[in-house]
PDB file of C-alpha atoms in Angstrom:
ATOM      1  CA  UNK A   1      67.747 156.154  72.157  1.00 66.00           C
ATOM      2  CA  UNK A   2      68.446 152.438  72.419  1.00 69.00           C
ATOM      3  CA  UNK A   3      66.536 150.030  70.093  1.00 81.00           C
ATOM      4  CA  UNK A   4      64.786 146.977  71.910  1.00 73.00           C
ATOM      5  CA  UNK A   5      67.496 144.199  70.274  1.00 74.00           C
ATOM      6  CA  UNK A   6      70.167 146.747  71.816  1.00 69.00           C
ATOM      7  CA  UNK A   7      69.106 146.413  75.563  1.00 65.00           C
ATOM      8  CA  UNK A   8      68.664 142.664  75.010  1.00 69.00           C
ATOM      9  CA  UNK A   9      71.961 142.455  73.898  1.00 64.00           C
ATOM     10  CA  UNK A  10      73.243 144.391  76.498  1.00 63.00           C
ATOM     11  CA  UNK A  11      71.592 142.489  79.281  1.00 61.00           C
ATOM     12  CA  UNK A  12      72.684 139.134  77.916  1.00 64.00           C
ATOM     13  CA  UNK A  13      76.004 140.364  77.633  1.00 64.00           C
ATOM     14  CA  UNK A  14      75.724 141.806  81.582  1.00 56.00           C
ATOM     15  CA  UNK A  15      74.394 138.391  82.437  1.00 50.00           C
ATOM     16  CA  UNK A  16      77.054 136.057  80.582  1.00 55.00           C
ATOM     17  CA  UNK A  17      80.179 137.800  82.118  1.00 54.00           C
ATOM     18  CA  UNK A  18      78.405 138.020  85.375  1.00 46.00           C
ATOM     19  CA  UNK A  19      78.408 133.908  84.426  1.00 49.00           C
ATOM     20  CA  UNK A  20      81.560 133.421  84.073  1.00 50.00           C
ATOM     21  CA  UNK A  21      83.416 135.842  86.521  1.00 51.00           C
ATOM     22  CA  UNK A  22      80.975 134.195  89.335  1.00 46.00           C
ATOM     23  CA  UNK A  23      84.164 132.186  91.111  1.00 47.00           C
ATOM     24  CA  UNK A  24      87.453 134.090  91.924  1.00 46.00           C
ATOM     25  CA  UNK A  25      88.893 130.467  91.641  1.00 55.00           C
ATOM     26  CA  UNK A  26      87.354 129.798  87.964  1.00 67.00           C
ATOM     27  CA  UNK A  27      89.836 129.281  85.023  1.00 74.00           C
ATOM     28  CA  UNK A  28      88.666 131.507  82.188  1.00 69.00           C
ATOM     29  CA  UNK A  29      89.358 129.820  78.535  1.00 70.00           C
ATOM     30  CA  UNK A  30      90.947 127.339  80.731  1.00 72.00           C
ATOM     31  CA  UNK A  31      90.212 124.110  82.739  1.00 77.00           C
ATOM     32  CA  UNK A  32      91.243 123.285  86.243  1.00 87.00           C
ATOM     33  CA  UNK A  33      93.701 120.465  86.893  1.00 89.00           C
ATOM     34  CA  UNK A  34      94.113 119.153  90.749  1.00 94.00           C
ATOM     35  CA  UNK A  35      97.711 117.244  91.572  1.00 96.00           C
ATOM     36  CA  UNK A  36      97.488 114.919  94.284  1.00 97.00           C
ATOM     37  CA  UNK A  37     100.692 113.116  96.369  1.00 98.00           C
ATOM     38  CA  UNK A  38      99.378 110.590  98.320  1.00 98.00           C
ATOM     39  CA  UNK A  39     102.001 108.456 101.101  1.00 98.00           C
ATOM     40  CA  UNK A  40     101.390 104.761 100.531  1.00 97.00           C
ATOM     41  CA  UNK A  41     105.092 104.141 101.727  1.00 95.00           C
ATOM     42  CA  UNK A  42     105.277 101.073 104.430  1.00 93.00           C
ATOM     43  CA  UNK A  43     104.445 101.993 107.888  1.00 90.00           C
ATOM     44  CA  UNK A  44     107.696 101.679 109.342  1.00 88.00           C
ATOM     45  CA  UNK A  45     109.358 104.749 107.157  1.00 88.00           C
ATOM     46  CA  UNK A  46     108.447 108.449 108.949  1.00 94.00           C
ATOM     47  CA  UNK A  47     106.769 110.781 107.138  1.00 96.00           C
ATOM     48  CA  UNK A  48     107.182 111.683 103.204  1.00 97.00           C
ATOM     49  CA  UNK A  49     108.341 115.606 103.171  1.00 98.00           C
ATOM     50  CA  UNK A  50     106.807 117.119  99.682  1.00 98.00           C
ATOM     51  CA  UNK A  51     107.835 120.551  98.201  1.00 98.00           C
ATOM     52  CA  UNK A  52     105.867 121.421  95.248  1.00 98.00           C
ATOM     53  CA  UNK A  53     106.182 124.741  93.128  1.00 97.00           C
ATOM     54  CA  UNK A  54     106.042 126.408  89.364  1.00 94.00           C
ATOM     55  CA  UNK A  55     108.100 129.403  88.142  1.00 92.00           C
ATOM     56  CA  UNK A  56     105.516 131.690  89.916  1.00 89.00           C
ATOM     57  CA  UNK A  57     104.436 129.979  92.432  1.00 92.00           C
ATOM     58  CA  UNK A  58     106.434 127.994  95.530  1.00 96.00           C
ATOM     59  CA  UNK A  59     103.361 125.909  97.491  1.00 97.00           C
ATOM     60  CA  UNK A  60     105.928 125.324 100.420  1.00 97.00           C
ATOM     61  CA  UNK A  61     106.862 122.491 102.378  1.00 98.00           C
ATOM     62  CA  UNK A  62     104.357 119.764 103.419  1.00 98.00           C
ATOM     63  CA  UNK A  63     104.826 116.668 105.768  1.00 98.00           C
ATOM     64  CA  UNK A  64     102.513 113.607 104.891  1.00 98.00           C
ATOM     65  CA  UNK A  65     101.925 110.631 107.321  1.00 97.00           C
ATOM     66  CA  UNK A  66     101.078 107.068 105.571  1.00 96.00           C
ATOM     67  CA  UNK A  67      97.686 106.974 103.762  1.00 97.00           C
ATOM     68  CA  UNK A  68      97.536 110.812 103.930  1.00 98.00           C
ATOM     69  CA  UNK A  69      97.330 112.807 100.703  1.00 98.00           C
ATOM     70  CA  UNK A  70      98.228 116.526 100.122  1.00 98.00           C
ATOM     71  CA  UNK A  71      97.208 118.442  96.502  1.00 97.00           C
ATOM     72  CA  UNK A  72      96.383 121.472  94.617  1.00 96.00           C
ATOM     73  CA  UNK A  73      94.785 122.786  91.885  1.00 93.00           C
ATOM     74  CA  UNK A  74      95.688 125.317  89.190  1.00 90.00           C
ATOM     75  CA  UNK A  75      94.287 126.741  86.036  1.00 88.00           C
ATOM     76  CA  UNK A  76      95.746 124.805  82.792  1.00 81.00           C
ATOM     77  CA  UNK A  77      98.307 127.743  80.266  1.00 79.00           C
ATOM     78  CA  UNK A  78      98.391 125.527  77.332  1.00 75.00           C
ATOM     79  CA  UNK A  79     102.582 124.843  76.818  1.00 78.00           C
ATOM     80  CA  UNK A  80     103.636 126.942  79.499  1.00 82.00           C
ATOM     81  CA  UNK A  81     102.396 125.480  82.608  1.00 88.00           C
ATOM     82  CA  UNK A  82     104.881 123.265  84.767  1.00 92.00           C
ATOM     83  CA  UNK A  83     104.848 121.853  88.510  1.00 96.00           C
ATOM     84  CA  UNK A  84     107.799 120.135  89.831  1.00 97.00           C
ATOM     85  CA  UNK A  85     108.121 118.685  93.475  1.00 97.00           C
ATOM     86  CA  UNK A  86     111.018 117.968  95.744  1.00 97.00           C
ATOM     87  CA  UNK A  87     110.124 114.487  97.577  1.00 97.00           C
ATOM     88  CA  UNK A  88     112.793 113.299 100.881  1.00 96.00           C
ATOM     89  CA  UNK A  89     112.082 110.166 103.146  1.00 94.00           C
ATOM     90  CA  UNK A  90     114.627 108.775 105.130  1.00 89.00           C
ATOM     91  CA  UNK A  91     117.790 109.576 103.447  1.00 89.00           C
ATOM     92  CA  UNK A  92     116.110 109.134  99.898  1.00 92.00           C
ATOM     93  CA  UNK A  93     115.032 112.210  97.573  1.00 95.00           C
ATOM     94  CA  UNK A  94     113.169 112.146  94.492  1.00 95.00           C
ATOM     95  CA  UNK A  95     112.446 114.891  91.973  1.00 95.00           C
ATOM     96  CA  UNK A  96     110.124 114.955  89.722  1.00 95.00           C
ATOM     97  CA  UNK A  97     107.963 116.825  86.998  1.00 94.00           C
ATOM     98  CA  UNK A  98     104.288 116.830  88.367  1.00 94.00           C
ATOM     99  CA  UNK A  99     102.591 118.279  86.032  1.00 92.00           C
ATOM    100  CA  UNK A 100     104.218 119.596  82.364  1.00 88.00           C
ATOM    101  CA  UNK A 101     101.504 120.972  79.821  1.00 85.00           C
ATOM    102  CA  UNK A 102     103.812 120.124  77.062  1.00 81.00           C
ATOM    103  CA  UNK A 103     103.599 116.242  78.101  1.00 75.00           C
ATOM    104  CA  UNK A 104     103.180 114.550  74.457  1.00 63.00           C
ATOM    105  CA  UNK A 105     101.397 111.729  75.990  1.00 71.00           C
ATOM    106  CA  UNK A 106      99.163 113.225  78.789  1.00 71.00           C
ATOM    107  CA  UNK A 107      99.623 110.246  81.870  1.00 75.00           C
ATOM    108  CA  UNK A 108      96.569 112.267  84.137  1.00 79.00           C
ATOM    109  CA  UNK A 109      93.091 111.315  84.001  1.00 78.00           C
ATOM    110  CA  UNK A 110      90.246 113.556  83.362  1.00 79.00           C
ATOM    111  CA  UNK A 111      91.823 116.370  85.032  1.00 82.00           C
ATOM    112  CA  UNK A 112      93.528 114.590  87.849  1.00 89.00           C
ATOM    113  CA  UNK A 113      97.367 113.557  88.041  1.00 91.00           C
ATOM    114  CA  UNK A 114      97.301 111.308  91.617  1.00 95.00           C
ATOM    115  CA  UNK A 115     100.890 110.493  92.208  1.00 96.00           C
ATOM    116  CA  UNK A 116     101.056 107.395  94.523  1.00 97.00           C
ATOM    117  CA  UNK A 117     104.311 107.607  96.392  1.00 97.00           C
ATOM    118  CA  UNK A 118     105.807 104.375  97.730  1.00 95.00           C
ATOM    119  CA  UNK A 119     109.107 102.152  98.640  1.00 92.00           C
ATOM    120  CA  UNK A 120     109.801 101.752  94.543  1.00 93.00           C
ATOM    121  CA  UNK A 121     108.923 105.992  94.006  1.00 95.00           C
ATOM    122  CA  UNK A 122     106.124 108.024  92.302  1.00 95.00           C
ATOM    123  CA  UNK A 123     103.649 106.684  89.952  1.00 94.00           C
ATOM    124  CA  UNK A 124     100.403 107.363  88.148  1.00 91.00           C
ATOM    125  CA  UNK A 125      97.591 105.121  87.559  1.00 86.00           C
ATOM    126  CA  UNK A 126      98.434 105.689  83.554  1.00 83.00           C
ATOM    127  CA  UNK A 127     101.942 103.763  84.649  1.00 80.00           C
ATOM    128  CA  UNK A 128     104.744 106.482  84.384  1.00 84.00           C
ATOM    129  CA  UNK A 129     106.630 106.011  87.201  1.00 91.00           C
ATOM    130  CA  UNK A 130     109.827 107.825  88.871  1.00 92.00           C
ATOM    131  CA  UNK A 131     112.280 106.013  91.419  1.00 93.00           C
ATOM    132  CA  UNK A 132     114.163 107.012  94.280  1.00 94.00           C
ATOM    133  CA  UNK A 133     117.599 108.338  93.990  1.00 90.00           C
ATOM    134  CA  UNK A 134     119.106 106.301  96.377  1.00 73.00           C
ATOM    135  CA  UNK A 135     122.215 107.740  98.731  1.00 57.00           C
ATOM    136  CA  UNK A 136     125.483 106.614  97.900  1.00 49.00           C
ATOM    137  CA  UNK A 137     126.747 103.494  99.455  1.00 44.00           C
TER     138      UNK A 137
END
C-alpha cells in the first residue's frame, strides 16, 4: 500500500513536528526575547513600582526593592509586537516603550533588552535612555 520512501517520509515528518511542538513555551518561526527592569535606584528611595503590558497582554503590577530585577519573556511578531511599562518612585513616573519590534535601530542585545532603572531614569547597555518626568514644582 505504502512504498518504503513513503513511511520514511512519514516518520520524519512525525518526528520533526514532534521536534518542534516539544515546549508549550517555544516560539514557532519566531525567537524568544526576555525584558528585564532591574532597581539600581539609591538606597534611600522605597521601592520602584513597574507595570508592564502589550495590547493583549497586561503582566500586572510589580514592586522591586534595590538590586532586585523583575522580567519576562515573549515570542518576537515581526512589526507588530510592542511592550510598554508604567514606572512610579516617590512622586516620579516614567513611561516608556520596552520593547517595539519596529525599533529601526534595535538597542537589545542578543535577545535581551535589560533596562537599568536609576535616579537619572531607564537605560540600556546600547545607551538609549528615558528620564523621569519630574512633578511639578
Amino acid at each position: 500500500m505504502f512504498t518504503k520512501s513513503t513511511i520514511i517520509y512519514i516518520a520524519l515528518s512525525f518526528v520533526l513536528f514532534a521536534y518542534l511542538f516539544q515546549e508549550a513555551d517555544s516560539c514557532f518561526l519566531y525567537y524568544k526575547l526576555h525584558v528585564n527592569i532591574y532597581n539600581n535606584l539609591p538606597p534611600i528611595e522605597p521601592p520602584l513600582s513597574v507595570h508592564c503590558k502589550s495590547k493583549d497582554d497586561d503582566l500586572g503590577n510589580h514592586t522591586l526593592t534595590r538590586n532586585q530585577t523583575w522580567g519576562f519573556s515573549f515570542c518576537l511578531k515581526l512589526f507588530s509586537t510592542l511592550f510598554w511599562c508604567d514606572l512610579y518612585c516617590d512622586g516620579l513616573s516614567l513611561n516608556m516603550v520596552a520593547y517595539d519590534a519596529k525599533w529601526d535601530y534595535n538597542p537589545c542585545k542578543k535577545g535581551n533588552c535589560t533596562w537599568t532603572i536609576d535616579a537619572y531614569g531607564a537605560k540600556l547597555p546600547k545607551g538609549e535612555m528615558i528620564y523621569w518626568n519630574r512633578p511639578p514644582p
